[in-house]
XYZ file of C-alpha atoms in Angstrom:
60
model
C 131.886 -19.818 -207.213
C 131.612 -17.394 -204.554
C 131.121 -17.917 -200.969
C 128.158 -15.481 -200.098
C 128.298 -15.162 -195.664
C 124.929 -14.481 -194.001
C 125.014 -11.004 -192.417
C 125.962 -10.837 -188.648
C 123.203 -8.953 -186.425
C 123.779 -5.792 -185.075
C 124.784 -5.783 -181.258
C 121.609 -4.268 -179.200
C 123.929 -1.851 -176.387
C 125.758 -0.083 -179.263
C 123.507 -0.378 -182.062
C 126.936 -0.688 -184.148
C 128.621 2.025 -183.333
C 131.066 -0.234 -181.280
C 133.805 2.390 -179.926
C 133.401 6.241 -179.114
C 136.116 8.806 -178.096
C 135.079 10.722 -175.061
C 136.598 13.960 -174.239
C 138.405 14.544 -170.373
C 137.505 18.261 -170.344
C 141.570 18.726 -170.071
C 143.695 20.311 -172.641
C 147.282 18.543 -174.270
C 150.112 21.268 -173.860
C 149.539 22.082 -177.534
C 146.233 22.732 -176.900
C 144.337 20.227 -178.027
C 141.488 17.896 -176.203
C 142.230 15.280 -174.101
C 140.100 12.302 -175.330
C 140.148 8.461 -174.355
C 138.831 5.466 -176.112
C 135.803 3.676 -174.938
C 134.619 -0.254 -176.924
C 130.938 -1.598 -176.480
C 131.535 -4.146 -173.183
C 128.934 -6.448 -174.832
C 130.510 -6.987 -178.099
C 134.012 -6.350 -177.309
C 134.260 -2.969 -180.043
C 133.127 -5.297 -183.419
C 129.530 -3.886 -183.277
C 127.722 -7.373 -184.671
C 126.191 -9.965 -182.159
C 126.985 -13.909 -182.247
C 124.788 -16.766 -181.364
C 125.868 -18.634 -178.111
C 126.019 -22.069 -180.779
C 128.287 -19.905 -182.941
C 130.494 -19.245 -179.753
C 130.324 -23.011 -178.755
C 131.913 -24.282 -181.778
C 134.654 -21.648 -181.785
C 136.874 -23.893 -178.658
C 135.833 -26.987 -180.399
């Protein structure tokens, strides 16, 4: 039988779009855009939210 999991919510800051790639304005020597990484500080780049009980029994 399977397991059915409920569905995580959405984090609020990044509405689930956890990690973006932000261009520099500099060019690479083969000419393409310079771009860096940037992950949603309030859920760590998953995009879902967890309960603070959820997070409690995770070091128990």
């Amino acid at each position: 039988m399977p397991q059915h999991t409920r569905p995580r919510p959405i984090c609020g800051h990044c509405d689930g779009f956890p990690t973006v790639t932000i261009t520099t304005g500099t060019r690479t020597p083969n000419g393409q855009r310079q771009t860096i990484t940037a992950h949603c500080p309030a859920c760590h780049g998953t995009g879902h939210t967890t309960t603070t009980a959820a997070r409690a029994r995770i070091g128990a």
